[in-house]
Coordinates of C-alpha atoms and ligand atoms in Angstrom, one line a residue:
Chain A
M1 CA 10.5 -11.7 17.6
C2 CA 12.8 -8.7 17.9
Q3 CA 11.9 -7.8 14.4
C4 CA 8.2 -8.0 15.2
L5 CA 8.8 -5.6 18.0
S6 CA 11.0 -3.2 16.0
N7 CA 13.3 -3.1 19.0
T8 CA 17.0 -2.5 19.5
R9 CA 17.8 -6.0 18.2
D10 CA 15.6 -5.8 15.1
M11 CA 17.7 -6.6 12.1
C12 CA 15.6 -4.2 10.0
K13 CA 16.2 -1.3 12.5
G14 CA 12.5 -0.6 12.8
R15 CA 12.1 0.0 9.1
Q16 CA 9.8 -2.9 8.2
M17 CA 6.4 -4.2 9.4
P18 CA 6.3 -7.4 11.5
I19 CA 7.5 -10.7 9.9
M20 CA 9.3 -8.9 7.1
Y21 CA 12.5 -10.2 8.6
H22 CA 15.6 -11.4 6.8
S23 CA 18.8 -13.2 7.6
R24 CA 22.0 -12.5 5.7
E25 CA 23.7 -15.5 7.3
G26 CA 20.7 -17.8 6.8
N27 CA 20.4 -16.7 3.1
L28 CA 16.9 -15.5 3.8
F29 CA 16.4 -12.5 1.5
S30 CA 14.8 -9.2 2.6
I31 CA 11.0 -9.4 2.2
S32 CA 9.1 -6.8 0.3
G33 CA 5.4 -6.0 0.9
N34 CA 4.8 -5.8 -2.9
L35 CA 3.4 -9.1 -4.1
T36 CA 5.4 -11.3 -6.5
T37 CA 8.2 -8.8 -7.0
Q38 CA 10.8 -11.2 -5.6
Y39 CA 9.8 -14.2 -7.7
P40 CA 11.8 -13.1 -10.8
Q41 CA 14.5 -11.8 -8.5
A42 CA 15.0 -15.3 -7.2
V43 CA 15.5 -16.4 -10.9
G44 CA 18.1 -13.7 -11.3
W45 CA 19.9 -14.8 -8.1
A46 CA 19.9 -18.4 -9.4
M47 CA 21.2 -17.2 -12.8
A48 CA 24.1 -15.5 -11.0
S49 CA 24.8 -18.6 -9.0
A50 CA 25.1 -20.6 -12.3
M51 CA 27.2 -17.8 -13.9
K52 CA 29.6 -17.9 -11.1
G53 CA 29.9 -21.6 -11.3
E54 CA 28.4 -22.2 -7.9
D55 CA 25.9 -24.9 -7.1
N56 CA 23.6 -22.8 -4.9
L57 CA 20.0 -22.7 -5.9
A58 CA 17.2 -20.2 -5.1
A59 CA 13.7 -20.9 -3.9
S60 CA 10.8 -18.5 -3.8
W61 CA 7.2 -18.7 -2.6
I62 CA 4.1 -16.7 -3.7
G63 CA 0.4 -17.2 -3.0
D64 CA -2.3 -18.3 -5.4
G65 CA -3.6 -14.7 -5.8
S66 CA -0.1 -13.4 -6.6
T67 CA 0.2 -15.6 -9.7
A68 CA -1.9 -12.9 -11.4
E69 CA 0.9 -10.4 -11.3
P70 CA 3.1 -10.1 -14.4
D71 CA 6.1 -10.8 -12.3
F72 CA 5.0 -14.5 -12.1
H73 CA 5.3 -14.6 -15.9
H74 CA 8.6 -12.8 -15.8
A75 CA 9.9 -15.4 -13.5
L76 CA 8.7 -18.4 -15.6
T77 CA 10.0 -16.9 -18.8
F78 CA 13.5 -16.1 -17.6
A79 CA 13.7 -19.4 -15.6
S80 CA 12.8 -21.2 -18.8
V81 CA 15.0 -19.3 -21.2
Y82 CA 18.1 -19.5 -19.0
Q83 CA 17.3 -22.8 -17.3
A84 CA 18.0 -21.2 -14.0
P85 CA 18.6 -23.4 -10.9
V86 CA 15.5 -22.2 -9.1
I87 CA 12.4 -23.7 -7.3
L88 CA 9.3 -21.6 -7.9
N89 CA 6.6 -22.4 -5.4
V90 CA 3.0 -21.4 -5.4
V91 CA 1.3 -21.8 -2.0
N92 CA -2.3 -22.3 -3.1
N93 CA -4.1 -21.7 0.2
Q94 CA -7.4 -21.2 -1.7
W95 CA -7.8 -17.6 -0.6
A96 CA -6.2 -14.2 -1.5
I97 CA -7.7 -12.0 1.3
S98 CA -11.4 -12.2 0.3
T99 CA -11.1 -13.7 -3.2
F100 CA -11.1 -17.4 -3.9
Q101 CA -8.3 -18.8 -6.1
A102 CA -10.7 -18.8 -9.0
F103 CA -10.0 -15.0 -9.3
A104 CA -6.4 -16.0 -10.3
G105 CA -7.8 -18.6 -12.7
G106 CA -6.8 -21.5 -10.4
T107 CA -10.1 -23.4 -10.9
R108 CA -9.9 -23.5 -14.7
E109 CA -6.5 -25.1 -14.7
P110 CA -4.2 -25.8 -11.8
F111 CA -1.4 -23.3 -11.1
A112 CA 1.1 -26.1 -11.6
A113 CA -0.1 -26.4 -15.2
R114 CA 1.2 -22.9 -15.9
G115 CA 4.7 -24.4 -16.1
L116 CA 3.8 -26.4 -19.2
G117 CA 3.4 -23.3 -21.4
Y118 CA 6.9 -22.4 -20.5
G119 CA 8.4 -25.8 -20.8
I120 CA 8.9 -26.0 -17.0
P121 CA 7.9 -29.1 -15.1
G122 CA 4.9 -28.2 -12.9
I123 CA 4.0 -30.4 -10.0
R124 CA 0.9 -30.2 -7.8
V125 CA 1.5 -31.5 -4.3
D126 CA -0.7 -32.1 -1.3
G127 CA 0.7 -29.2 0.7
N128 CA -0.6 -30.5 4.0
D129 CA 1.4 -33.7 3.5
F130 CA 4.8 -33.0 5.1
L131 CA 6.5 -35.9 3.5
A132 CA 5.2 -35.2 0.0
V133 CA 6.3 -31.6 0.2
Y134 CA 9.7 -32.7 1.4
A135 CA 10.1 -35.3 -1.4
V136 CA 9.0 -33.0 -4.2
T137 CA 11.2 -30.2 -3.0
Q138 CA 14.2 -32.6 -2.8
W139 CA 13.5 -33.7 -6.3
A140 CA 13.3 -30.1 -7.6
A141 CA 16.5 -29.2 -5.7
E142 CA 18.2 -32.2 -7.3
R143 CA 17.1 -31.0 -10.7
A144 CA 18.4 -27.5 -10.1
R145 CA 21.7 -28.8 -8.7
T146 CA 22.3 -31.1 -11.6
G147 CA 21.6 -28.4 -14.2
A148 CA 18.2 -29.7 -15.2
G149 CA 16.7 -26.3 -14.7
P150 CA 13.7 -24.8 -12.9
T151 CA 10.7 -26.5 -11.3
L152 CA 7.3 -25.0 -10.5
I153 CA 5.6 -26.6 -7.5
E154 CA 2.0 -25.8 -6.5
H155 CA 1.3 -26.6 -2.8
V156 CA -2.4 -27.2 -2.3
T157 CA -3.3 -26.1 1.2
Y158 CA -5.8 -23.9 3.1
R159 CA -5.5 -20.6 4.9
A160 CA -7.2 -21.6 8.1
S161 CA -7.0 -18.2 9.9
A162 CA -7.6 -14.6 8.9
H163 CA -5.4 -12.9 6.3
S164 CA -4.2 -10.4 8.8
T165 CA -5.1 -9.1 12.2
S166 CA -7.5 -6.6 10.6
D167 CA -9.2 -9.2 8.5
D168 CA -12.5 -10.9 9.3
P169 CA -12.9 -14.0 7.1
S170 CA -16.5 -14.5 8.2
R171 CA -17.5 -11.7 5.9
Y172 CA -16.6 -13.7 2.8
R173 CA -16.5 -17.4 3.6
P174 CA -18.4 -19.9 5.7
K175 CA -17.0 -20.3 9.2
E176 CA -17.0 -24.1 8.9
E177 CA -15.2 -24.3 5.6
F178 CA -11.9 -25.2 7.2
E179 CA -13.5 -28.1 9.1
A180 CA -14.7 -29.5 5.8
W181 CA -11.3 -29.1 4.1
P182 CA -10.4 -32.6 3.0
L183 CA -6.6 -32.3 3.4
G184 CA -6.7 -31.8 7.1
D185 CA -4.1 -30.3 9.4
P186 CA -0.5 -31.0 8.3
I187 CA 0.9 -31.3 11.9
K188 CA -1.9 -33.7 12.9
R189 CA -1.3 -35.8 9.8
L190 CA 2.4 -36.1 10.3
K191 CA 1.9 -37.0 14.0
Q192 CA -0.6 -39.8 13.1
H193 CA 1.7 -41.1 10.5
L194 CA 4.7 -41.2 12.9
I195 CA 2.6 -42.8 15.6
Q196 CA 1.5 -45.5 13.1
L197 CA 5.1 -46.2 12.3
G198 CA 5.9 -46.5 16.0
E199 CA 8.3 -43.6 15.8
W200 CA 6.3 -41.2 17.9
S201 CA 3.6 -41.2 20.7
D202 CA 0.9 -38.9 21.9
K203 CA 2.9 -38.3 25.1
Q204 CA 6.0 -37.3 23.1
H205 CA 3.9 -35.0 21.0
E206 CA 2.3 -33.3 24.0
D207 CA 5.7 -32.8 25.6
L208 CA 7.1 -31.4 22.4
E209 CA 4.2 -29.0 22.1
K210 CA 4.7 -27.8 25.7
E211 CA 8.4 -27.4 25.1
L212 CA 7.9 -25.3 22.0
D213 CA 5.2 -23.2 23.7
K214 CA 7.6 -22.5 26.5
H215 CA 10.4 -21.7 24.1
A216 CA 8.1 -19.3 22.2
A217 CA 6.9 -17.6 25.5
D218 CA 10.5 -17.4 26.8
S219 CA 11.8 -15.9 23.6
W220 CA 9.0 -13.4 23.6
K221 CA 9.8 -12.4 27.2
E222 CA 13.4 -12.0 26.3
A223 CA 12.7 -10.1 23.1
C224 CA 10.6 -7.6 25.2
T225 CA 13.5 -6.8 27.3
Y226 CA 15.2 -5.3 24.2
G227 CA 12.2 -2.9 23.9
T228 CA 8.7 -3.0 22.6
M229 CA 7.2 -0.2 20.5
S230 CA 5.8 1.4 23.7
E231 CA 8.3 0.4 26.5
G232 CA 11.9 -0.2 27.3
P233 CA 15.0 0.7 25.2
S234 CA 14.3 1.9 21.7
L235 CA 16.3 2.6 18.5
D236 CA 17.4 6.1 17.7
P237 CA 14.7 7.4 15.2
S238 CA 17.4 9.3 13.3
N239 CA 18.7 6.0 12.0
M240 CA 16.0 6.2 9.4
F241 CA 18.4 8.4 7.4
E242 CA 21.0 5.6 7.2
D243 CA 21.1 3.0 4.5
V244 CA 19.0 5.1 2.1
F245 CA 22.3 5.2 0.2
K246 CA 25.7 3.6 1.1
E247 CA 27.0 7.1 1.9
M248 CA 24.6 9.7 3.3
P249 CA 24.2 12.5 0.8
E250 CA 24.2 16.1 2.0
H251 CA 20.5 16.7 1.8
L252 CA 19.8 13.7 4.1
K253 CA 22.5 14.9 6.5
K254 CA 20.8 18.3 6.6
Q255 CA 17.4 16.7 7.2
R256 CA 18.7 14.5 9.9
E257 CA 20.2 17.6 11.7
Q258 CA 16.9 19.3 11.3
M259 CA 15.0 16.4 12.8
L260 CA 17.4 16.2 15.8
A261 CA 17.3 20.0 16.3
E262 CA 13.5 20.1 16.2
G263 CA 13.1 17.1 18.5
D264 CA 10.1 16.6 16.5
K265 CA 6.6 15.1 17.2
Chain B
M1 CA -27.9 16.2 4.6
A2 CA -26.5 13.2 6.4
Q3 CA -23.5 12.6 8.6
M4 CA -20.9 10.6 6.7
N5 CA -17.3 9.7 7.2
M6 CA -15.1 9.7 4.1
I7 CA -15.6 6.0 3.4
Q8 CA -19.4 6.4 3.5
A9 CA -19.1 9.6 1.3
L10 CA -17.1 7.7 -1.3
N11 CA -19.5 4.8 -1.2
S12 CA -22.4 7.1 -1.7
A13 CA -20.7 8.7 -4.7
M14 CA -20.1 5.3 -6.3
D15 CA -23.6 4.2 -5.5
I16 CA -25.1 7.2 -7.2
A17 CA -22.8 6.9 -10.3
L18 CA -23.7 3.2 -10.6
S19 CA -27.4 4.1 -10.4
N20 CA -27.3 7.1 -12.8
D21 CA -25.1 5.7 -15.5
P22 CA -25.4 2.1 -16.7
Y23 CA -21.9 2.3 -18.2
V24 CA -20.2 2.9 -14.8
V25 CA -18.4 -0.2 -13.4
L26 CA -16.2 -0.6 -10.4
M27 CA -13.2 -3.0 -10.4
G28 CA -10.5 -3.8 -7.9
E29 CA -9.0 -6.3 -5.5
D30 CA -11.4 -7.4 -2.8
I31 CA -13.9 -4.7 -3.6
G32 CA -16.9 -6.8 -4.7
Y33 CA -18.2 -9.5 -2.4
F34 CA -16.1 -8.3 0.6
G35 CA -16.6 -4.5 0.0
G36 CA -13.0 -3.5 0.0
V37 CA -10.2 -3.7 2.6
F38 CA -11.3 -0.2 3.7
R39 CA -15.0 -0.9 3.1
C40 CA -15.4 1.9 0.5
T41 CA -17.5 -0.3 -1.8
E42 CA -19.4 -2.2 0.9
G43 CA -22.9 -3.3 -0.3
L44 CA -22.4 -2.1 -3.8
Q45 CA -22.0 -5.5 -5.4
R46 CA -25.1 -6.8 -3.6
K47 CA -27.0 -3.8 -4.8
H48 CA -25.8 -3.4 -8.4
G49 CA -24.7 -6.9 -9.3
E50 CA -21.5 -8.8 -10.0
H51 CA -21.3 -7.6 -13.5
R52 CA -21.0 -4.0 -12.3
V53 CA -18.8 -4.4 -9.3
L54 CA -16.0 -6.7 -10.2
D55 CA -13.5 -8.5 -7.9
T56 CA -10.3 -8.6 -10.0
P57 CA -7.2 -10.8 -10.1
I58 CA -4.3 -9.3 -8.1
A59 CA -2.7 -7.5 -11.1
E60 CA -2.8 -3.7 -10.9
G61 CA -1.4 -3.4 -14.5
G62 CA -4.2 -5.7 -15.6
I63 CA -6.8 -3.7 -13.7
V64 CA -5.8 -0.4 -15.3
A65 CA -5.2 -1.9 -18.8
T66 CA -8.6 -3.6 -18.9
A67 CA -10.2 -0.4 -17.5
I68 CA -8.6 1.5 -20.4
G69 CA -10.0 -1.0 -22.9
M70 CA -13.5 -0.7 -21.3
G71 CA -13.2 3.0 -21.3
V72 CA -12.4 3.1 -25.0
N73 CA -15.4 0.9 -25.6
G74 CA -17.8 3.3 -24.0
M75 CA -17.7 2.3 -20.3
R76 CA -16.8 4.5 -17.4
P77 CA -14.7 2.2 -15.1
V78 CA -13.7 3.2 -11.6
A79 CA -10.7 1.2 -10.6
E80 CA -9.5 0.8 -7.0
I81 CA -5.8 0.1 -6.4
Q82 CA -5.9 -1.3 -2.8
F83 CA -3.0 0.9 -1.6
A84 CA -1.2 3.7 -3.5
D85 CA 2.0 1.7 -2.7
Y86 CA 0.7 -1.0 -5.1
I87 CA 0.0 1.3 -8.0
Y88 CA 3.5 0.9 -9.6
P89 CA 2.7 -2.3 -11.4
A90 CA 0.1 -0.2 -13.3
F91 CA 2.5 2.7 -13.9
D92 CA 3.3 1.8 -17.5
Q93 CA -0.4 1.6 -18.4
I94 CA -1.1 4.9 -16.7
V95 CA 1.9 6.9 -18.0
S96 CA 2.5 5.4 -21.4
E97 CA -1.1 4.6 -22.4
L98 CA -3.9 6.2 -20.3
A99 CA -2.3 9.7 -20.1
R100 CA -1.4 9.9 -23.8
L101 CA -4.3 8.1 -25.6
R102 CA -6.3 11.2 -26.4
H103 CA -3.2 13.1 -27.6
R104 CA -1.7 10.4 -29.7
S105 CA -5.0 9.7 -31.4
A106 CA -5.7 13.4 -32.0
G107 CA -8.8 13.1 -29.8
D108 CA -10.3 10.1 -31.6
F109 CA -9.9 7.8 -28.6
Y110 CA -10.0 8.4 -24.9
A111 CA -10.6 6.5 -21.7
P112 CA -12.7 8.2 -19.1
I113 CA -11.5 6.2 -16.1
T114 CA -11.0 7.0 -12.5
I115 CA -8.3 5.3 -10.4
R116 CA -9.1 5.5 -6.7
T117 CA -6.3 4.7 -4.3
P118 CA -5.7 5.2 -0.5
C119 CA -2.4 7.0 0.3
G120 CA -0.5 8.4 3.2
G121 CA 0.9 7.1 6.5
G122 CA 0.0 7.2 10.1
I123 CA -1.5 3.7 10.3
R124 CA 1.6 1.7 11.2
G125 CA 1.7 0.4 7.7
G126 CA 5.5 0.5 7.1
Q127 CA 7.0 1.4 3.8
T128 CA 4.5 -0.5 1.7
H129 CA 1.2 0.9 3.1
S130 CA 2.1 4.5 3.7
Q131 CA 3.4 6.2 0.6
S132 CA 2.2 9.5 -1.0
P133 CA 3.2 9.1 -4.6
E134 CA 1.0 12.0 -6.0
G135 CA 4.1 13.9 -7.2
I136 CA 5.1 11.0 -9.5
F137 CA 1.7 11.3 -11.3
T138 CA 1.5 15.1 -11.4
H139 CA 4.7 15.0 -13.5
V140 CA 2.8 13.2 -16.2
S141 CA 0.9 15.2 -18.8
G142 CA -2.6 14.0 -19.6
I143 CA -3.9 12.8 -16.2
K144 CA -5.7 14.8 -13.6
V145 CA -4.6 14.2 -10.0
V146 CA -6.7 15.1 -7.0
M147 CA -6.8 14.4 -3.2
P148 CA -9.8 15.4 -1.1
S149 CA -9.4 16.2 2.6
N150 CA -12.9 15.7 3.9
P151 CA -16.1 13.7 3.2
Y152 CA -18.0 16.5 1.5
D153 CA -15.2 17.1 -1.0
A154 CA -14.6 13.3 -1.3
K155 CA -18.1 12.6 -2.6
G156 CA -18.4 15.7 -4.8
M157 CA -14.9 15.3 -6.3
L158 CA -15.4 11.6 -6.9
L159 CA -18.6 12.2 -8.9
S160 CA -16.7 14.9 -10.8
A161 CA -13.9 12.5 -11.5
I162 CA -16.2 9.7 -12.7
E163 CA -18.1 12.1 -15.0
D164 CA -14.9 13.6 -16.3
D165 CA -14.0 12.4 -19.8
D166 CA -10.3 12.6 -18.9
P167 CA -8.6 10.1 -16.7
V168 CA -8.3 11.1 -13.0
V169 CA -6.1 9.6 -10.4
F170 CA -8.0 10.0 -7.1
F171 CA -5.9 9.8 -4.0
E172 CA -7.7 9.1 -0.7
P173 CA -5.7 10.0 2.5
K174 CA -6.5 6.9 4.5
R175 CA -5.5 8.3 7.9
I176 CA -8.6 10.6 7.7
Y177 CA -11.1 8.1 6.3
N178 CA -12.8 7.9 9.7
G179 CA -12.1 11.4 11.1
P180 CA -10.0 14.5 10.8
F181 CA -6.5 14.1 12.2
D182 CA -4.4 17.0 13.7
G183 CA -1.1 15.1 13.7
D184 CA -1.1 14.0 17.3
P185 CA -1.4 10.2 17.5
D186 CA -1.8 10.2 21.3
K187 CA -5.1 12.1 21.2
P188 CA -8.3 10.1 21.0
A189 CA -9.6 9.7 17.5
R190 CA -12.1 12.4 16.4
P191 CA -15.0 11.3 14.2
W192 CA -16.2 13.2 11.1
S193 CA -19.5 14.0 12.9
T194 CA -17.6 16.7 14.8
H195 CA -16.5 18.4 11.6
P196 CA -18.7 20.6 9.4
K197 CA -17.5 18.8 6.3
G198 CA -18.9 15.5 7.7
E199 CA -22.3 16.9 6.6
V200 CA -22.9 15.5 3.2
P201 CA -25.9 15.7 0.9
E202 CA -27.4 12.3 0.2
G203 CA -28.1 13.0 -3.4
H204 CA -26.0 13.9 -6.4
Y205 CA -23.7 17.0 -6.4
T206 CA -20.2 17.7 -7.6
V207 CA -17.2 19.6 -6.4
P208 CA -15.2 20.8 -9.4
I209 CA -11.8 19.5 -10.2
G210 CA -9.3 22.3 -10.7
K211 CA -10.5 24.4 -7.8
A212 CA -8.6 24.9 -4.5
E213 CA -10.4 26.0 -1.3
I214 CA -9.4 28.5 1.4
V215 CA -10.2 26.6 4.6
R216 CA -9.0 29.3 6.9
Q217 CA -8.8 33.0 6.2
G218 CA -5.7 34.7 7.5
N219 CA -3.3 37.6 6.9
D220 CA 0.2 36.7 8.2
A221 CA 1.2 33.8 5.9
T222 CA -0.3 31.4 3.4
I223 CA -0.1 27.6 4.0
I224 CA -0.6 25.6 0.8
T225 CA -1.4 22.0 1.5
Y226 CA -3.8 19.1 0.8
G227 CA -5.1 15.8 2.2
T228 CA -4.4 14.9 5.8
M229 CA -2.0 17.8 6.2
V230 CA -4.9 20.3 5.8
H231 CA -6.0 19.3 9.3
V232 CA -2.5 19.3 10.8
A233 CA -2.0 22.8 9.3
E234 CA -5.3 24.1 10.8
A235 CA -4.2 22.7 14.2
A236 CA -0.8 24.3 13.9
A237 CA -2.3 27.7 13.1
A238 CA -4.7 27.4 16.0
S239 CA -2.1 26.3 18.6
S240 CA 0.5 28.8 17.5
G241 CA -1.9 31.7 17.3
I242 CA -0.4 32.6 13.9
D243 CA -3.0 34.1 11.6
A244 CA -2.3 31.9 8.6
E245 CA -4.4 31.6 5.6
I246 CA -4.7 27.9 4.7
I247 CA -5.4 26.7 1.2
D248 CA -6.5 23.1 0.5
V249 CA -5.2 22.5 -3.0
R250 CA -7.6 19.6 -3.6
S251 CA -6.7 19.4 -7.3
M252 CA -3.0 19.0 -7.9
A253 CA -3.3 18.8 -11.6
P254 CA -4.8 20.9 -12.9
L255 CA -3.8 23.5 -10.3
D256 CA -5.9 26.5 -9.2
V257 CA -3.1 29.1 -9.6
D258 CA -5.5 32.0 -9.1
T259 CA -6.3 31.1 -5.5
L260 CA -2.7 30.6 -4.7
R261 CA -1.6 33.9 -6.3
T262 CA -4.3 36.0 -4.6
S263 CA -3.5 34.6 -1.2
V264 CA 0.3 34.8 -1.3
Q265 CA 0.1 38.3 -2.8
K266 CA -1.9 39.3 0.2
T267 CA 0.2 37.6 2.9
G268 CA 3.6 37.9 1.3
R269 CA 4.7 34.7 3.1
C270 CA 4.3 31.1 2.1
V271 CA 4.7 27.6 3.7
I272 CA 4.1 24.5 1.6
V273 CA 3.1 21.3 3.5
H274 CA 2.8 17.8 2.2
E275 CA 3.4 14.3 3.7
A276 CA 5.3 13.0 0.6
T277 CA 9.0 13.2 0.4
R278 CA 10.6 16.6 -0.4
F279 CA 13.2 16.2 -3.2
G280 CA 11.6 16.6 -6.6
G281 CA 8.1 16.5 -4.9
Y282 CA 4.9 18.3 -5.7
G283 CA 5.9 21.0 -3.2
A284 CA 8.6 22.0 -5.6
E285 CA 6.0 22.6 -8.3
L286 CA 3.9 24.7 -5.8
S287 CA 7.0 26.6 -4.7
A288 CA 8.0 27.4 -8.3
T289 CA 4.5 28.5 -9.2
V290 CA 4.3 30.8 -6.2
Q291 CA 7.8 32.2 -7.0
E292 CA 6.7 32.9 -10.6
E293 CA 3.4 34.4 -9.7
C294 CA 4.3 36.3 -6.5
F295 CA 8.0 37.1 -6.5
W296 CA 7.6 40.8 -6.0
H297 CA 5.2 40.3 -3.1
L298 CA 7.3 37.7 -1.2
E299 CA 8.7 39.0 2.1
A300 CA 10.6 35.7 2.9
P301 CA 11.9 32.6 1.2
I302 CA 9.2 30.0 0.7
Q303 CA 9.4 27.1 3.2
R304 CA 8.6 23.5 2.5
V305 CA 7.5 21.1 5.3
T306 CA 7.4 17.5 4.0
G307 CA 8.1 13.9 4.8
W308 CA 11.9 13.2 5.0
D309 CA 13.6 11.8 1.9
T310 CA 13.7 8.3 3.2
P311 CA 11.3 5.4 2.9
Y312 CA 8.5 5.6 5.5
P313 CA 10.0 3.9 8.5
H314 CA 7.6 1.5 10.3
A315 CA 8.7 2.2 13.9
F316 CA 9.2 5.9 13.5
E317 CA 6.3 7.2 11.6
W318 CA 5.7 10.0 14.0
E319 CA 9.2 11.2 13.7
Y320 CA 8.8 11.0 9.9
F321 CA 5.3 12.5 9.7
P322 CA 5.5 16.4 9.3
G323 CA 3.6 17.3 12.4
Q324 CA 2.3 20.6 13.9
K325 CA 5.7 21.4 15.4
R326 CA 7.5 21.4 12.1
I327 CA 4.8 23.5 10.5
I328 CA 4.9 26.0 13.3
N329 CA 8.7 26.2 13.0
A330 CA 8.3 26.9 9.3
L331 CA 5.7 29.6 9.9
R332 CA 8.0 31.3 12.4
A333 CA 10.8 31.1 9.9
V334 CA 8.8 32.9 7.2
L335 CA 7.4 35.5 9.7
E336 CA 10.8 36.3 11.2
A337 CA 12.7 36.5 7.9
Ligands
LIG401 C1 1.4 -5.5 -5.7 C2 0.5 -5.7 -4.5 N1 -0.9 -5.6 -4.7 C3 -1.7 -5.8 -3.7 C4 -1.3 -6.1 -2.4 C5 -2.2 -6.2 -1.2 N2 -2.3 -7.6 -0.8 C6 -1.5 -8.1 0.2 S1 -1.7 -9.7 0.4 C7 -2.9 -9.8 -0.8 C8 -3.5 -11.2 -1.1 C9 -2.4 -12.2 -1.5 O1 -3.0 -13.4 -1.7 P1 -2.2 -14.7 -2.1 O2 -1.2 -14.3 -3.2 O3 -3.1 -15.8 -2.3 O4 -1.3 -14.9 -0.8 P2 -1.7 -15.4 0.7 O5 -1.8 -14.2 1.5 O6 -3.0 -16.2 0.6 O7 -0.6 -16.3 1.1 C10 -3.1 -8.6 -1.3 C11 -4.1 -8.3 -2.4 C12 0.2 -6.2 -2.3 N3 0.7 -6.4 -1.1 N4 1.0 -6.0 -3.3
LIG402 MG1 -3.6 -17.3 -1.0

């Protein structure tokens, strides 16, 4: 939340758009806005893990539309050639902004089938079935850990809301399409399943929802005390000159001084 | 004449090109059924058909590569790259192929394609929706590189670009799609209807590539700029009372050296303004040209006002953006030297 507010506790120091967060401790890599660029990087990370004799594995996710970028093929080729311990996921939510997955060729042949051409097992999973996703990911992780190589997983799902806050999906798809989507809502499905098993109840679910809503609201309130883009404490803008390089070169030092001297707006 | 913002002017240019030339096709991500994320191609697929206005896979290299192939085979494709920040996957096709095709085939093959792409910051887009990479392309021989600063030029230059037999990379400063912007984000947005260049003929006309325009006559110093910064420079001249002559470069490659030379020889002082980063940027080419052409007339060292040499920081875009104050400081520096 602090990252979304670009505030004094933002790990990106105000340099990235909302949700482009990362976590060094959590092994969550820095997110780039350029589609698919990190898919082959995950393969390289996994190759390094194998080279160093470690049993860590890498996982990366892209969208259906993003499979059209050449980086998708770079990832599959390198993963196949070096049998890298990596899980390559395609989240097929049917839409890439306004274009249907057909514009990435997904209706001719499932994205999972792309693995075959590279000799990589490709699995298509009901992405709205929590347990199926869990099971297949476990299987792929096991393969990676035991040196059996990469796995491509296509998660079939649906992008229920807009692509972004400035997107209006009613311009390119029927409003009711999501209602008609056969695979339903993953949370509702898991809930029903657990209730049928006798492990969960409507009451428990409602309580959990309330608890999580409150947790989110409280976290947001707390995050706001560390500054929002318009109010409260804020980062020093001159920090933008840091981390361009490990050591700040002379021309950047000079530019930073100029910025501070001009108190610019 | 009609009132148009830049989006409508570009749309009108493409509509006319599609109507006049059956070999013109548009292609790009989300440009067809949806009409583009900035709505520049709105209604064109409905009017001209799916075979003329193509939604493409998300593969910028593929878009440019197939446009080249179509261009070689007699078509005149106009490709949209959704943001200039996403043009790099197409870089190899543009630099190694598109730019050199005519030369390496001794004129036997060429691809008359136009690549449109929105550039520049000021929309809270962070480092991947704000870049101004024009200088990376002006460094490549064999492509024309242009950037209009108003609706009138946008339409006339886009028609010139589409009709040009050489490839043109056409940058669209997205911050001024809907209205001129003087660099002050706290002011209410101004629409193009308040600006004389928001008056645009409905029919066909062209604005030549390779010609700069003097947008403000002045005697004390010359500001050489383009895109969004034309409007910021105009506001800086107005608010400082400095009698600056302002040149809108419009066409970065080829460059209208005559207009630059005449102006700087008259004023003897020169400030170069662009939003892109400074080091190795297009301003360095402008500065070198002015130095070569006007050395004996210069009364002060040339000043450059640019974006800082860092990625565009999401939270601090107004500290990054070269605003009026920095332009005025540079004007004072050349006047006091
Ligand atoms: C290289 C590149 N090209 C274009 C874009 C603009 N863009 C951002 S998201 C998007 C659609 C992505 O669709 P998909 O891969 O299906 O992912 P989803 O958003 O559906 O998860 C596009 C075209 C980009 N960010 N990077
Ligand atoms: Mg998608």
